[in-house]
Structures are given as C-alpha cells and as structure tokens.
Coordinates of C-alpha atoms in Angstrom, one line a residue:
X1 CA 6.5 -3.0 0.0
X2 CA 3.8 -5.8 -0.9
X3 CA 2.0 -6.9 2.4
X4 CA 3.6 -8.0 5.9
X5 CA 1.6 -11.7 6.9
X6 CA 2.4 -11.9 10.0
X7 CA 2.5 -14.2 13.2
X8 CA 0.6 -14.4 16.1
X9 CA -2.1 -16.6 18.2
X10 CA -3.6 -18.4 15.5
X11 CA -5.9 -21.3 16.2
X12 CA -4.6 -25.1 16.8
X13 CA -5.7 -27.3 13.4
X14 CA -5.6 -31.2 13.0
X15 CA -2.5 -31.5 10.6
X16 CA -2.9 -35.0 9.2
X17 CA -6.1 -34.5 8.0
X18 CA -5.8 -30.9 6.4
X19 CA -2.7 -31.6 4.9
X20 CA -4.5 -35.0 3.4
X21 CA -7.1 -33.0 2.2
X22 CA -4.9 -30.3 0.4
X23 CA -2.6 -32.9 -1.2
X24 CA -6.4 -34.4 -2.8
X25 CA -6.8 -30.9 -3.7
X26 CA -3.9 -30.4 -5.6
X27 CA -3.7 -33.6 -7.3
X28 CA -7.7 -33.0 -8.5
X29 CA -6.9 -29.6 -9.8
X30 CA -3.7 -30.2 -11.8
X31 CA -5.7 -33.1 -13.2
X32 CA -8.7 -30.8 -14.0
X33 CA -6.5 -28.1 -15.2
X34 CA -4.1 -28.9 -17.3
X35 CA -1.2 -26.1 -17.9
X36 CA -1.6 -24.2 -21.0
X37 CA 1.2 -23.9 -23.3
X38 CA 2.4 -20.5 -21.6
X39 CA 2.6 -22.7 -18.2
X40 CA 5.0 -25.1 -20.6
X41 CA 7.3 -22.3 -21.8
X42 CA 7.0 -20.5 -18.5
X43 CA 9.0 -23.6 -16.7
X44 CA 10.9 -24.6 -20.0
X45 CA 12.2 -21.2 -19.2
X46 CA 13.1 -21.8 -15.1
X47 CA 14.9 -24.7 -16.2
X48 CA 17.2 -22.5 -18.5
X49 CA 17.3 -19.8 -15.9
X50 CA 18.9 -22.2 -13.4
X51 CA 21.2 -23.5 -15.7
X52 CA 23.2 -20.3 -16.4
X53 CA 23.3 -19.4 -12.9
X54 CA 26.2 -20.7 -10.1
X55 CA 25.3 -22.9 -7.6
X56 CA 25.8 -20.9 -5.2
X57 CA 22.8 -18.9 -5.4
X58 CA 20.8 -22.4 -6.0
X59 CA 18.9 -24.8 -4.1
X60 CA 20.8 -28.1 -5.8
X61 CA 20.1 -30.2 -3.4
X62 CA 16.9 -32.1 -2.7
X63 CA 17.7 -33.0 0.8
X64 CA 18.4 -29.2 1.5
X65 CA 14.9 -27.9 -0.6
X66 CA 12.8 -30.7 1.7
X67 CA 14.6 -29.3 4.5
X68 CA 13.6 -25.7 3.9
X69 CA 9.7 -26.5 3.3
X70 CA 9.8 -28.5 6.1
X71 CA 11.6 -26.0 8.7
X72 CA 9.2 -23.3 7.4
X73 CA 6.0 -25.0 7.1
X74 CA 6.5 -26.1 11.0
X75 CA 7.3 -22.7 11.9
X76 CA 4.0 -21.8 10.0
X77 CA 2.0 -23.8 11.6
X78 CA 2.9 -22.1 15.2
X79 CA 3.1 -18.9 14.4
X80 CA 0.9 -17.8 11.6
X81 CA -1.5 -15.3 12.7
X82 CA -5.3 -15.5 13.1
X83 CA -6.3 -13.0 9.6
X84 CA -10.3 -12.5 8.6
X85 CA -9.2 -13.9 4.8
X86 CA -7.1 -16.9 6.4
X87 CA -10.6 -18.0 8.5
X88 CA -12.9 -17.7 5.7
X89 CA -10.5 -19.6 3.0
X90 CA -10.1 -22.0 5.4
X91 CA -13.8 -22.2 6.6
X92 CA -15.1 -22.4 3.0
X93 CA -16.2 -25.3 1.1
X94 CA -17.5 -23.7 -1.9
X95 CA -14.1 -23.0 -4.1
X96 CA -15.9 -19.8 -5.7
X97 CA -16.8 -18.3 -2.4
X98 CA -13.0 -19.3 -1.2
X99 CA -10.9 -17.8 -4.3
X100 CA -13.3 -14.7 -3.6
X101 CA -12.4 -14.1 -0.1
X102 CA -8.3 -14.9 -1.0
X103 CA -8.8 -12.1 -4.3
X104 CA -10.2 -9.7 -2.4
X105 CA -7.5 -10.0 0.6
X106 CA -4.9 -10.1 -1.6
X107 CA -5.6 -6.7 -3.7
X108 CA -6.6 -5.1 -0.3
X109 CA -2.5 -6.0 1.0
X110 CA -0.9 -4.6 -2.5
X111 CA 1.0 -1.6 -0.7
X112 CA -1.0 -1.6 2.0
X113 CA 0.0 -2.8 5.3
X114 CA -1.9 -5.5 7.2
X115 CA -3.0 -4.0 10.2
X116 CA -4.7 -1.0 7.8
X117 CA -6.4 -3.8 5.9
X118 CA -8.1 -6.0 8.0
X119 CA -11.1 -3.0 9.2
X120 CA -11.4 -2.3 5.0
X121 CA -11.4 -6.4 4.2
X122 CA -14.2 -7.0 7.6
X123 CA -16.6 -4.0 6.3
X124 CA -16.0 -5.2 2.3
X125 CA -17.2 -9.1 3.6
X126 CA -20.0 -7.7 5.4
X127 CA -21.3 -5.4 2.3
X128 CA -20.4 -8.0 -0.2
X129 CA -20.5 -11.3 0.6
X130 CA -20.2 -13.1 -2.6
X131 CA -18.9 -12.2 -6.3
X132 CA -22.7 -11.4 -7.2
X133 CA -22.8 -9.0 -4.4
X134 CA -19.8 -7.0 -5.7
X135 CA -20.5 -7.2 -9.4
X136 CA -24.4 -5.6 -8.8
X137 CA -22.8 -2.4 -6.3
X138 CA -22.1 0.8 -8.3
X139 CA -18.8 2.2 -8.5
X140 CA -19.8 4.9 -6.2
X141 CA -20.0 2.5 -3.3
X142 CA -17.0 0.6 -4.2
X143 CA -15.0 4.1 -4.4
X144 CA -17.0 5.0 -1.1
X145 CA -16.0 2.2 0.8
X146 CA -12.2 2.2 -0.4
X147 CA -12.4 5.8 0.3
X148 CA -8.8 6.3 2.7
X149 CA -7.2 2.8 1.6
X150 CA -5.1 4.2 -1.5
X151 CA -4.3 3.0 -4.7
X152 CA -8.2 3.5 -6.0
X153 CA -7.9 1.6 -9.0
X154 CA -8.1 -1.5 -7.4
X155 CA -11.4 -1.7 -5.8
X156 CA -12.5 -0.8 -9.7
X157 CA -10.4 -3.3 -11.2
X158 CA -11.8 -5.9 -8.2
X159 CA -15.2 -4.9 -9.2
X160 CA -14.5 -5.4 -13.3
X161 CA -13.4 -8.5 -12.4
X162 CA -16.4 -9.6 -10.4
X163 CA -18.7 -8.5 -13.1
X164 CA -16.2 -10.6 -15.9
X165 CA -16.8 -13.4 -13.7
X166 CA -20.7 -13.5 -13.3
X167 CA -21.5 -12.1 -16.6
X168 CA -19.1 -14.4 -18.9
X169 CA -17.7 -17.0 -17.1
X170 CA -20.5 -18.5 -15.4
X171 CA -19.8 -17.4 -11.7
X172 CA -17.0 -19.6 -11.9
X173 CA -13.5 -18.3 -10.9
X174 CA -10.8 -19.7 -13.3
X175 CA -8.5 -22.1 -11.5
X176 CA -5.7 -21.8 -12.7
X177 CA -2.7 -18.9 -11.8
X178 CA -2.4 -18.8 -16.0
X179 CA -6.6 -18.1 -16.7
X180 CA -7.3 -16.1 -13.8
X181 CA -4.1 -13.8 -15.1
X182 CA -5.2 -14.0 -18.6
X183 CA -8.8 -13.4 -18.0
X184 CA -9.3 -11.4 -14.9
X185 CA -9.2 -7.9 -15.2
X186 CA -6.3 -6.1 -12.7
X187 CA -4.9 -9.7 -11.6
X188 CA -1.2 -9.8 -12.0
X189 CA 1.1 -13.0 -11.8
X190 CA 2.0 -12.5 -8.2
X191 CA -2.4 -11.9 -7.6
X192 CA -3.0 -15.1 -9.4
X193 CA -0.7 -17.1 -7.9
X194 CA -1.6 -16.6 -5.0
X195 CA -5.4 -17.2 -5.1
X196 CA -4.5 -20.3 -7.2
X197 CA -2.1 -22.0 -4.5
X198 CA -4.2 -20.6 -1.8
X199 CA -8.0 -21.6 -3.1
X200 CA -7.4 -24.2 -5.0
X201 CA -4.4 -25.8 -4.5
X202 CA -2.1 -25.2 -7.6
X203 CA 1.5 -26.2 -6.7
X204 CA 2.8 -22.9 -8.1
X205 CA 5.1 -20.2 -6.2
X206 CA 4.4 -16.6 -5.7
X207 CA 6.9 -13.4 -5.0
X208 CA 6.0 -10.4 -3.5
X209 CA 8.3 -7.8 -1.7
X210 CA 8.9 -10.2 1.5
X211 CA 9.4 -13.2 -0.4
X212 CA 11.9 -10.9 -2.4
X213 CA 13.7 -10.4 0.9
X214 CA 13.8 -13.9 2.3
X215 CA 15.3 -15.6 -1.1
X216 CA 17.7 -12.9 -1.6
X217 CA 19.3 -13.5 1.6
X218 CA 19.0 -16.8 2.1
X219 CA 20.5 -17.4 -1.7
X220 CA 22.7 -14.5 -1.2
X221 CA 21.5 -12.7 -4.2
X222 CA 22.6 -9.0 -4.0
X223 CA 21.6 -7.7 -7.4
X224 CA 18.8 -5.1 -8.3
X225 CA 15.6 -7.5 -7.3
X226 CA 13.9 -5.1 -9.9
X227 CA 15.7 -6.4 -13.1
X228 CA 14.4 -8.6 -14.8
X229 CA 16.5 -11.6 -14.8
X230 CA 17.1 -11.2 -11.5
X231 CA 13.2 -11.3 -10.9
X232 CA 12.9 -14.2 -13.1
X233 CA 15.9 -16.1 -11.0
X234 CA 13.7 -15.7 -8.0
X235 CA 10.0 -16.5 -9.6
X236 CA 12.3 -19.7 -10.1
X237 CA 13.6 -20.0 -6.6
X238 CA 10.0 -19.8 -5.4
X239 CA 8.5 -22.4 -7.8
X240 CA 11.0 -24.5 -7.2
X241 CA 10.3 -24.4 -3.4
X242 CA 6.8 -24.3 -3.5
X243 CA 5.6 -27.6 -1.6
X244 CA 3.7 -29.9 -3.5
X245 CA 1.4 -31.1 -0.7
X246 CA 0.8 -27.6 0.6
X247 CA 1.4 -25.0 -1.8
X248 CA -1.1 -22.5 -0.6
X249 CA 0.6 -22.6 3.5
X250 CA 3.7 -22.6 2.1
X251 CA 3.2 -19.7 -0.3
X252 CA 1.8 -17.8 2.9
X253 CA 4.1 -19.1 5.3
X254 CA 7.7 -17.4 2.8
X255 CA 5.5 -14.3 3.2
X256 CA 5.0 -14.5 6.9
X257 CA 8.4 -14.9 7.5
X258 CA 9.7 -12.0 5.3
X259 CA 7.1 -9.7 7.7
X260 CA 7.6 -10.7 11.1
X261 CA 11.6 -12.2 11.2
X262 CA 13.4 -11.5 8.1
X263 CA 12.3 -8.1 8.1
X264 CA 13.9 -5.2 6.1
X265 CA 15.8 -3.0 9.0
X266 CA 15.9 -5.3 11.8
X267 CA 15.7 -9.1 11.0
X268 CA 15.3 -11.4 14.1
X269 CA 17.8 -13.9 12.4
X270 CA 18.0 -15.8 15.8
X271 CA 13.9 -16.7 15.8
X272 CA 14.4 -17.8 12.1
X273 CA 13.7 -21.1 11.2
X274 CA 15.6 -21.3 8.1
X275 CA 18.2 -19.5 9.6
X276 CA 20.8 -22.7 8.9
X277 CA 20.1 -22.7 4.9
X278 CA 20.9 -18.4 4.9
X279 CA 23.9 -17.7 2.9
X280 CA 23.7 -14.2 4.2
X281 CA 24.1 -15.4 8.0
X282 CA 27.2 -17.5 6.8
X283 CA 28.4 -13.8 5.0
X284 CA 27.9 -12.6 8.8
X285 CA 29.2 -15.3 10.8
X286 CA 32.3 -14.6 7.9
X287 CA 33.5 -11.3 8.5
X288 CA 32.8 -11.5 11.8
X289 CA 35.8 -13.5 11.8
X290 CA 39.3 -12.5 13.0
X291 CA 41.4 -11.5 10.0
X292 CA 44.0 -13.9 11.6
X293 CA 41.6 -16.9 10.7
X294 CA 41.1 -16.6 6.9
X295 CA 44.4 -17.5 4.7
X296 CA 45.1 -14.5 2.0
X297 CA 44.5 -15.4 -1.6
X298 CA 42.6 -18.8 -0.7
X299 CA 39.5 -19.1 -2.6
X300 CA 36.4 -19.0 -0.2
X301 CA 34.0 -22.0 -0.7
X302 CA 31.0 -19.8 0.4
X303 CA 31.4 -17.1 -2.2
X304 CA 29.9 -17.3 -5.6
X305 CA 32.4 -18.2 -8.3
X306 CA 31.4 -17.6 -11.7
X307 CA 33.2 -18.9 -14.6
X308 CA 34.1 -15.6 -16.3
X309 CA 33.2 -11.9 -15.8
X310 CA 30.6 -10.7 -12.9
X311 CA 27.7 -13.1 -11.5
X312 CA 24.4 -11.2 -12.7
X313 CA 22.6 -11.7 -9.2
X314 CA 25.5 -11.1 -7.1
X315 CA 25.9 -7.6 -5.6
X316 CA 27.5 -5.0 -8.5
X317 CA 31.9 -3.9 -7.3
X318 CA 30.1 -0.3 -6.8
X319 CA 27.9 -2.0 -3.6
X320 CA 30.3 -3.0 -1.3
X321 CA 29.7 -4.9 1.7
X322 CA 28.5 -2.8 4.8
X323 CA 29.1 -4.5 8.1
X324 CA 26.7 -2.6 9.9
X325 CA 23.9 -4.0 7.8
X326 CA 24.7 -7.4 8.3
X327 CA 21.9 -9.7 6.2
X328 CA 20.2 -6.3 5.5
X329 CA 22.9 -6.1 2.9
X330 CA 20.6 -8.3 0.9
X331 CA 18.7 -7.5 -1.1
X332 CA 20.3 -4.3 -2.8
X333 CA 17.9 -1.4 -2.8
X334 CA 16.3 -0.5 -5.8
X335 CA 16.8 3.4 -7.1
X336 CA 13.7 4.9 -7.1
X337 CA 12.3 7.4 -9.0
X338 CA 11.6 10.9 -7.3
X339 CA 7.7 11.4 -8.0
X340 CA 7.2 14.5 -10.0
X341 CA 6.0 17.9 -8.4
X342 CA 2.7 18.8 -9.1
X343 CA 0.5 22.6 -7.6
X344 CA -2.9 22.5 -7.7
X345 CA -5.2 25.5 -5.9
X346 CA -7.8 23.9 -4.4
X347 CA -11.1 25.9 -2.7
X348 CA -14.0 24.6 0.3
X349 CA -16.6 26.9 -0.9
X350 CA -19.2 26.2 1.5
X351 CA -22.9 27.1 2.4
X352 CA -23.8 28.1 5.6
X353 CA -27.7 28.6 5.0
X354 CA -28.3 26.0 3.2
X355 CA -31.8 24.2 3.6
X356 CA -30.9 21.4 5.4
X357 CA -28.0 23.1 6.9
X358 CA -24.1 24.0 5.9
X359 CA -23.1 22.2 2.4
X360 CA -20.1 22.1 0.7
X361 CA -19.2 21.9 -3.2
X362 CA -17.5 18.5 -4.2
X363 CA -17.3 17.7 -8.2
X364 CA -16.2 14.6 -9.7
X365 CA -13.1 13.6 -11.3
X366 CA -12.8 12.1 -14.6
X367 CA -13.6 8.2 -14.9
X368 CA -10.0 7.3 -15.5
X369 CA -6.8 8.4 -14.5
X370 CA -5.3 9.1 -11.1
X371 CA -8.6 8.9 -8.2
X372 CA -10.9 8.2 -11.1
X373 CA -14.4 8.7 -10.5
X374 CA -13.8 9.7 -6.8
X375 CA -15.1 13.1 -5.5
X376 CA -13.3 16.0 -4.5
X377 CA -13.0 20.0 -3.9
X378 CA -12.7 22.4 -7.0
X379 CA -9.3 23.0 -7.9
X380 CA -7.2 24.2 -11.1
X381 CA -3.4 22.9 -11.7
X382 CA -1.8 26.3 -11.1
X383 CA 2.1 27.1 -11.8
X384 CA 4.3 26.5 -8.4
X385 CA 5.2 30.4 -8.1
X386 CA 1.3 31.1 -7.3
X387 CA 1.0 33.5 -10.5
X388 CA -2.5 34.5 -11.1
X389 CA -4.0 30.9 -8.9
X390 CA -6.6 33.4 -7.1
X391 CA -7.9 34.0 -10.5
X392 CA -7.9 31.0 -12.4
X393 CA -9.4 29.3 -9.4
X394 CA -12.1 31.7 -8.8
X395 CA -13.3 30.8 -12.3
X396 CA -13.2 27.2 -11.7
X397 CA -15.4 27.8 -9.0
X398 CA -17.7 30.4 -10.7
X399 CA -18.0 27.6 -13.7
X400 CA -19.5 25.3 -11.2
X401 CA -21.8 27.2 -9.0
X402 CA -22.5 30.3 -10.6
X403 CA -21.5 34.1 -10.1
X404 CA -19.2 33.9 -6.3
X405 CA -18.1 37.1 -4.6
X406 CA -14.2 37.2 -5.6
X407 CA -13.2 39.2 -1.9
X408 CA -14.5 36.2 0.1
X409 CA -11.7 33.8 -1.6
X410 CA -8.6 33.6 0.9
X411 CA -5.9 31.6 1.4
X412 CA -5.6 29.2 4.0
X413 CA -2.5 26.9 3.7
X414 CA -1.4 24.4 2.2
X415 CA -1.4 20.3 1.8
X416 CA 1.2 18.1 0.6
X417 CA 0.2 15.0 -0.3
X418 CA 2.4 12.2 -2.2
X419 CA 0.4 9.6 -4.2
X420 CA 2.9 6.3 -6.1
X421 CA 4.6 8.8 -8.4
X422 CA 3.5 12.2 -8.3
X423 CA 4.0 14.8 -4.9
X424 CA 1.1 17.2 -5.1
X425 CA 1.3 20.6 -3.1
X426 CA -2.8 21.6 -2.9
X427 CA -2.4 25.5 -1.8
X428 CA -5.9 25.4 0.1
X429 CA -8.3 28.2 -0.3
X430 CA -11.9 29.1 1.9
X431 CA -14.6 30.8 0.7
X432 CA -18.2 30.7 2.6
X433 CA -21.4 31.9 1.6
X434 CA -23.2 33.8 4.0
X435 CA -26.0 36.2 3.6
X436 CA -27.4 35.5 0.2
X437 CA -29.7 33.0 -1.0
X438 CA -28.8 29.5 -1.4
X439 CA -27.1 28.1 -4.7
X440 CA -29.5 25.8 -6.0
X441 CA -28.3 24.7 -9.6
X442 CA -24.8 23.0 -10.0
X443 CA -23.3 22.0 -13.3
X444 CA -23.4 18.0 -14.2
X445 CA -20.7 16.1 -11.9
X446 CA -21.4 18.6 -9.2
X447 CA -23.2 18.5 -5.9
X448 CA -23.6 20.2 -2.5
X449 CA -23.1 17.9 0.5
X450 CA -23.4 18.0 4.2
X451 CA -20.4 18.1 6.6
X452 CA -21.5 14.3 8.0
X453 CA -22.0 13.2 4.4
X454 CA -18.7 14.6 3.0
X455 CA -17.0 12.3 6.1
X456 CA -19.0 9.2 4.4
X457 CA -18.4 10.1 1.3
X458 CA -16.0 8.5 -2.1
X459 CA -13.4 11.1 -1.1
X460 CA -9.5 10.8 -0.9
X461 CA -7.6 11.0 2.1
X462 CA -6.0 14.4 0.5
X463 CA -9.4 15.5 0.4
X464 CA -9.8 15.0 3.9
X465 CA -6.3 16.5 4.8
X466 CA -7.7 19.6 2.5
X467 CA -11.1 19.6 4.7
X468 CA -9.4 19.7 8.0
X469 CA -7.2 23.1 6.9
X470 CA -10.5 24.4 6.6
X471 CA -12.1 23.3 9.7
X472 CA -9.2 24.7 11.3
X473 CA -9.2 27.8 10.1
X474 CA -13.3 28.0 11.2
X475 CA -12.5 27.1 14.5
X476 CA -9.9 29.9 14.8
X477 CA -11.9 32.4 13.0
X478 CA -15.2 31.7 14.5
X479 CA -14.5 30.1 18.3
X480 CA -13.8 32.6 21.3
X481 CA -11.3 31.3 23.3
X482 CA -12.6 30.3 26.9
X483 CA -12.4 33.1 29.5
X484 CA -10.0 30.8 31.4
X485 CA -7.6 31.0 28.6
X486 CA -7.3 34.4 28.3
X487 CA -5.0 36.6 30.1
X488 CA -6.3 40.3 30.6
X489 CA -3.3 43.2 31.1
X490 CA -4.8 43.9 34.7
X491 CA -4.3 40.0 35.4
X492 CA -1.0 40.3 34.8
X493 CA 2.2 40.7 37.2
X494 CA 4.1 44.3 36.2
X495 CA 7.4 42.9 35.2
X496 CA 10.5 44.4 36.7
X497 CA 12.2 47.2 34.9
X498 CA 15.3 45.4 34.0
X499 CA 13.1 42.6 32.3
X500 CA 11.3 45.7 30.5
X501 CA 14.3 46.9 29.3
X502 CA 15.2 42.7 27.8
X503 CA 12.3 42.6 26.8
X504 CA 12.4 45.9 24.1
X505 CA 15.8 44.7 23.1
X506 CA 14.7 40.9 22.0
X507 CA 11.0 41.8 21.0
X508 CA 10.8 41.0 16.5
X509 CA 10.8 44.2 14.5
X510 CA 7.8 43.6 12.2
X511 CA 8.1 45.6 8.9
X512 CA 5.5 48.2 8.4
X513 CA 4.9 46.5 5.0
X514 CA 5.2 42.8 5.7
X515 CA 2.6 41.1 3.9
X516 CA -0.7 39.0 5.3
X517 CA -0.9 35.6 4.5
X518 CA -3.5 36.0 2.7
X519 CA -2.3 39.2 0.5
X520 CA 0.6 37.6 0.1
X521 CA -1.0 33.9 -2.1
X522 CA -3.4 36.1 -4.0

C-alpha cells in the first residue's frame, strides 16, 4: 500500500500569509504553464466520467465539496506530522531544490512505509544535496545506499532522472504534473502529481492507496479500485476536490488522513473530520438500525440507484455486506496474484587467510532486471526437488574463482524471501577455504570482500538474510559453548528408577539410516 503520511507534533505556521503565498503560487504557475492538450482531454474526460455515474457516489454539491476541503485542511493543519521532506519543501525558496526534495520523498514512500523511510530520505539529503549531486554519483553508490529499502529500480530510475534533468533540461525540473510525467524517467501520474501540487503549486489531485481508501468510503464506492474505470472515477473525485488555494496541503492532508484515521483494519471514524460527508458511516449508522425502523420495499434515499442494470462502482451481488467490517467494507479488496515460486542454490564461499583477513565471493547481477546491478552470493536457479543443485552450483562457483574442493560444499538451510511478484526459496550452502593459498584472480563482475565491507556494501536484504545462515552456522561450528552452560554426567542428579524407566519408553527411536542434513540436500 502507497505510503502512510501521518500526524503528529508538527510545528505552528502563520496561515494567512502561507496560504497567500500559495494561492500567488498557483495562479503564477498555471499562467506560466499552460496545460498541454493531453491536460485538455485528460479533464474533457472527468467531465464525461461524472456524467455517466449516479449521484450518489458524487460530490454535486459545491457547498458540500467546500465543506470537505475546509474540514480536512483544518484537521491538516493540527495534526500533520513534523516529516524531513515536509521541512525542506517548506523551507525552500529555490523551486528546483524544493521539487527535488518532494521527488525524492515521494519514490522513497512507493511501498515503503514512513517510519522505514525517513533514516534512507535523512542519509540520501546528506549525500546528495542537490539534483547535480545525484546525477554525478555512480550507480554503485545509489544501489549502496538504497541497499535494504526494496524495490531497487527506483533509486536508478531517480538517478536517470537527475541526470535527464541536468544534462538536457537545463537543471530545471518541469513544472507541470503532464512534463515531469512525460519527460522524467520512472515518474508516474500519481509521482508527478504530487511534486507538481506540492512544489509548485499546480491545482491538480493525486491518488495513491490511502487516498483510494478515504474516497471509496466516503463516496461509498465498493468496486475493484483496481479497474480501470473505477480508477478513473476516483482520479476525478480527487481533482475535483483538490483546493485551488492549497493544492499541495490538501493533496498531503487526503493522504494523512487515509494513514492515521481512515485506516485499512481499524479506522478511528470518531477522530475523522470528514466523518459527516462518509456515505460508509451512514451504511453503518443504517444497519445498525432495528429492523422494526426501516419500511419493507421502500426505496432507501442513501443507496445508489442506477437507472438500469448494476452501478459499475458499487460493490458486485457476489460481495455482500459484512457487518463486522463496518466502513472497512469499502473499498473491495483487490485479488491478487500469488507470486510465482522460484529455487535458487546459493553458496558463502569464503576465505579465511586472506591478506587482509577473511573475504567472501560476491559477483554482480546483470544491469537490468530484478536487483539489477546490485551484488550478491553465487547461485544457480536449480529445480525445487534439489536434483543435482550440489553440482551445478559447485560449477558456478568453480567458474568464478577457479578449481574449489567439491567435499567442503555443505548445506546449511534455507531462506525464503518474497520480492513484488516472485517467492524465491535460496537453499543456502557454506564452503570455507582454509589451508591453501589465497585465490587471487576472479572473473570480471567478481570480487572478494571483507565481512565489514559486505555489511556496507550494494547488497539485498535476501543477501543479508543468506549471510546470517552462514554466520550462524560458524558460530555453532566453531564457538565452544561456555563452561557454565554445559552440564557434565557427574553434575547431574541420578534420576529415580521409575523416571528411568519413562524415560526409555518416551525417548525418539532414531533410524539407523536417517539421513544428515547435509547428505540429505546433496
């Protein structure tokens, strides 16, 4: 789910004159920019939207549209929370160095939770300052730093778009939600609407998966959010809320509200300060009702009534309502697609005598593709049933560092790692190097690195979840156990014979031929 934007102590601001300013704002950059034909068609389009859809699911009334900015906006202003990216957009005169601080937030929160983010966005700032900063760092320390955050493509597509910026457009950012879409590597609608409202003031409305939640509740709209005229009904809803005078707090204020109160499990309807405009409170308040108090057969003014057939954005006959959910009835869950299984062997083939100390083998991945350009362990895609995996990944390994002693391969475990649409088992396998001369000569996208600079290194975090089977598996190999710990036979207290006797009959029978872990994956 796109980012939670939450609420919080955030620090008291002199209304009049920032929302004077942002009204100058917007007013200078929809004369500046004028909207492309796209722009045009794009609201030529919202207009024909809203025409085929019931009223029900509509803001038709201008009294009750003011009444939701203003409610929200208020709201906004009291409890938005202190953010890194809020301070500097706010802080920041100079519109480039503003729509860069918003753009790089706002990739950083695609599927990534807020409280993750804001570490990642303070050490990013710190490194990079500026658009120039970013577009003259190497991939490796854009992969290096974004190392653990997920979703790798982004910080390459951020950096593309950096260098787009200062090497053909001037180092200026467009400034529109249209030319930074059309031009900017990686930037989607919801990305560019954002930094547009947000950095420069263009009165245009964003949706991301908490806006998703607040409009479909509050318009009662229980359809798929995922199809597509469903998605275009609420691009819509939002653009036609979006306040003129502050589109940018506005924009951030609908996402606030989907993260902290209207929330996906457990909204805090009561705290809600749109709470009177909710069509899914009023379904609520409804069946709460004793069946005594509703007249059979009467037509219910707060229902959606269509002219003929089903209502495309109300919820399908097959989705009935569930009155344990309450509002979380809306908006219907979308049916996701199980991620495809995936087996990969996977080996730490480390040196322990190493000048310099004990190194291990990372190779790179291919510049595109899933983790592109990132560094990780050798490993082979091997079928699920383990079939010949020793072999094939001994190989792999020999291909990159030479000649390798096949009898100091063994199997340690396994990992399980899901990425967006594939679930990749990594059966983890150890092999160390001890007692013959140091491997010198790697092939091309190869290289030997230290324990401490694997840890700082453009790794994933299934590479760190592969590293730590091996560690453990050291420190249980290679660590005696305290003498505390251990409890000798002549420590012991002589257990009665009737416990003996329990003890014989409930003691495991192991097989005489049970095989070793080990034995068992090679």
């Amino acid at each position: 789910m796109k980012k939670p934007r939450a609420a919080g102590g955030s620090r008291p601001r002199k209304q009049t004159s920032s929302r004077e300013e942002k009204k100058k704002r917007a007013l200078n950059s929809s004369q500046a920019s004028p909207s492309p034909p796209g722009g045009q068609a794009r609201r030529q389009e919202e207009v024909a939207l809203q025409a085929s859809v019931s009223p029900y699911h509509q803001f038709g009334d201008t009294a009750e549209v003011t009444a939701f900015r203003e409610s929200l906006l208020s709201w906004y202003d009291l409890k938005k929370r202190d953010l890194p990216w809020r301070r500097r957009a706010e802080g920041e005169a100079d519109l480039d160095r503003r729509a860069y601080a918003v753009w790089v937030s706002e990739v950083m929160l695609q599927q990534t939770q807020v409280a993750t983010v804001i570490n990642y966005y303070t050490r990013w700032m710190q490194k990079w300052p500026t658009l120039q900063d970013l577009a003259s760092a190497s991939l490796e320390e854009v992969n290096q730093l974004w190392a653990g955050l997920g979703y790798y493509s982004r910080g390459r597509r951020l950096q593309e778009g950096a260098q787009k910026v200062v090497e053909e457009l001037g180092g200026q950012v467009p400034r529109t939600a249209e030319t930074l879409q059309r031009l900017l590597p990686g930037v989607g609608r919801y990305t560019a609407g954002a930094v547009a409202s947000i950095a420069f003031g263009q009165v245009t409305g964003v949706v991301d998966g908490n806006v998703v939640r607040v409009l479909c509740r509050v318009r009662g709209i229980g359809a798929d959010p995922s199809n597509t005229f469903v998605s275009q009904q609420l691009w819509s809803l939002a653009q036609q809320l979006v306040d003129p005078a502050r589109p940018g707090d506005f924009n951030q204020a609908a996402m606030e509200l989907g993260a902290m109160v209207c929330t996906p499990q457990h909204p805090q309807c009561s705290q809600c300060p749109v709470q009177s405009l909710c069509r899914a409170r009023r379904r609520v308040e409804r069946e709460q009702l004793p069946a005594s108090q509703s007249l059979p057969g009467s037509p219910d003014v707060e229902e959606c009534a269509p002219g003929t057939g089903q209502c495309q954005l109300c919820a399908p006959p097959t989705a009935p309502w569930d009155q344990s959910l309450g509002v979380a009835n809306f908006p219907r869950k979308a049916s996701r697609k199980r991620p495809r299984e995936e087996c990969s062997a996977i080996c730490v083939l480390e040196q322990r005598r190493a000048p310099g100390g004990a190194r291990v083998l990372l190779v790179q991945r291919p510049s595109s593709g899933l983790l592109a350009g990132l560094w990780e362990f050798p490993s082979v895609s091997v079928d699920p049933s383990g079939r010949h995996q020793h072999k094939a990944l001994l190989q792999e390994l020999q291909n990159w560092a030479g000649p390798l002693p096949a009898t100091h391969l063994h199997h340690l475990g396994q990992v399980v790692h899901t990425f967006s649409h594939i679930r990749l088992t990594y059966q983890v396998y150890g092999l160390a190097l001890e007692g013959r001369a140091p491997v010198t000569g790697t092939a091309p996208g190869a290289r030997w690195l230290t324990r401490e600079e694997f840890h700082t290194a453009a790794v994933s975090t299934a590479m760190k979840k592969v590293f730590r089977v091996y560690e453990g598996q050291q420190a249980g190999t290679c660590k005696r156990p305290k003498r505390s710990q251990v409890s000798t036979p002549s420590r012991r207290k002589k257990p009665s014979p009737g416990q003996q006797v329990l003890d014989r009959f409930f003691r495991p029978q192991v097989p005489t031929d049970a095989p070793t872990p080990n034995s068992a994956a090679q």
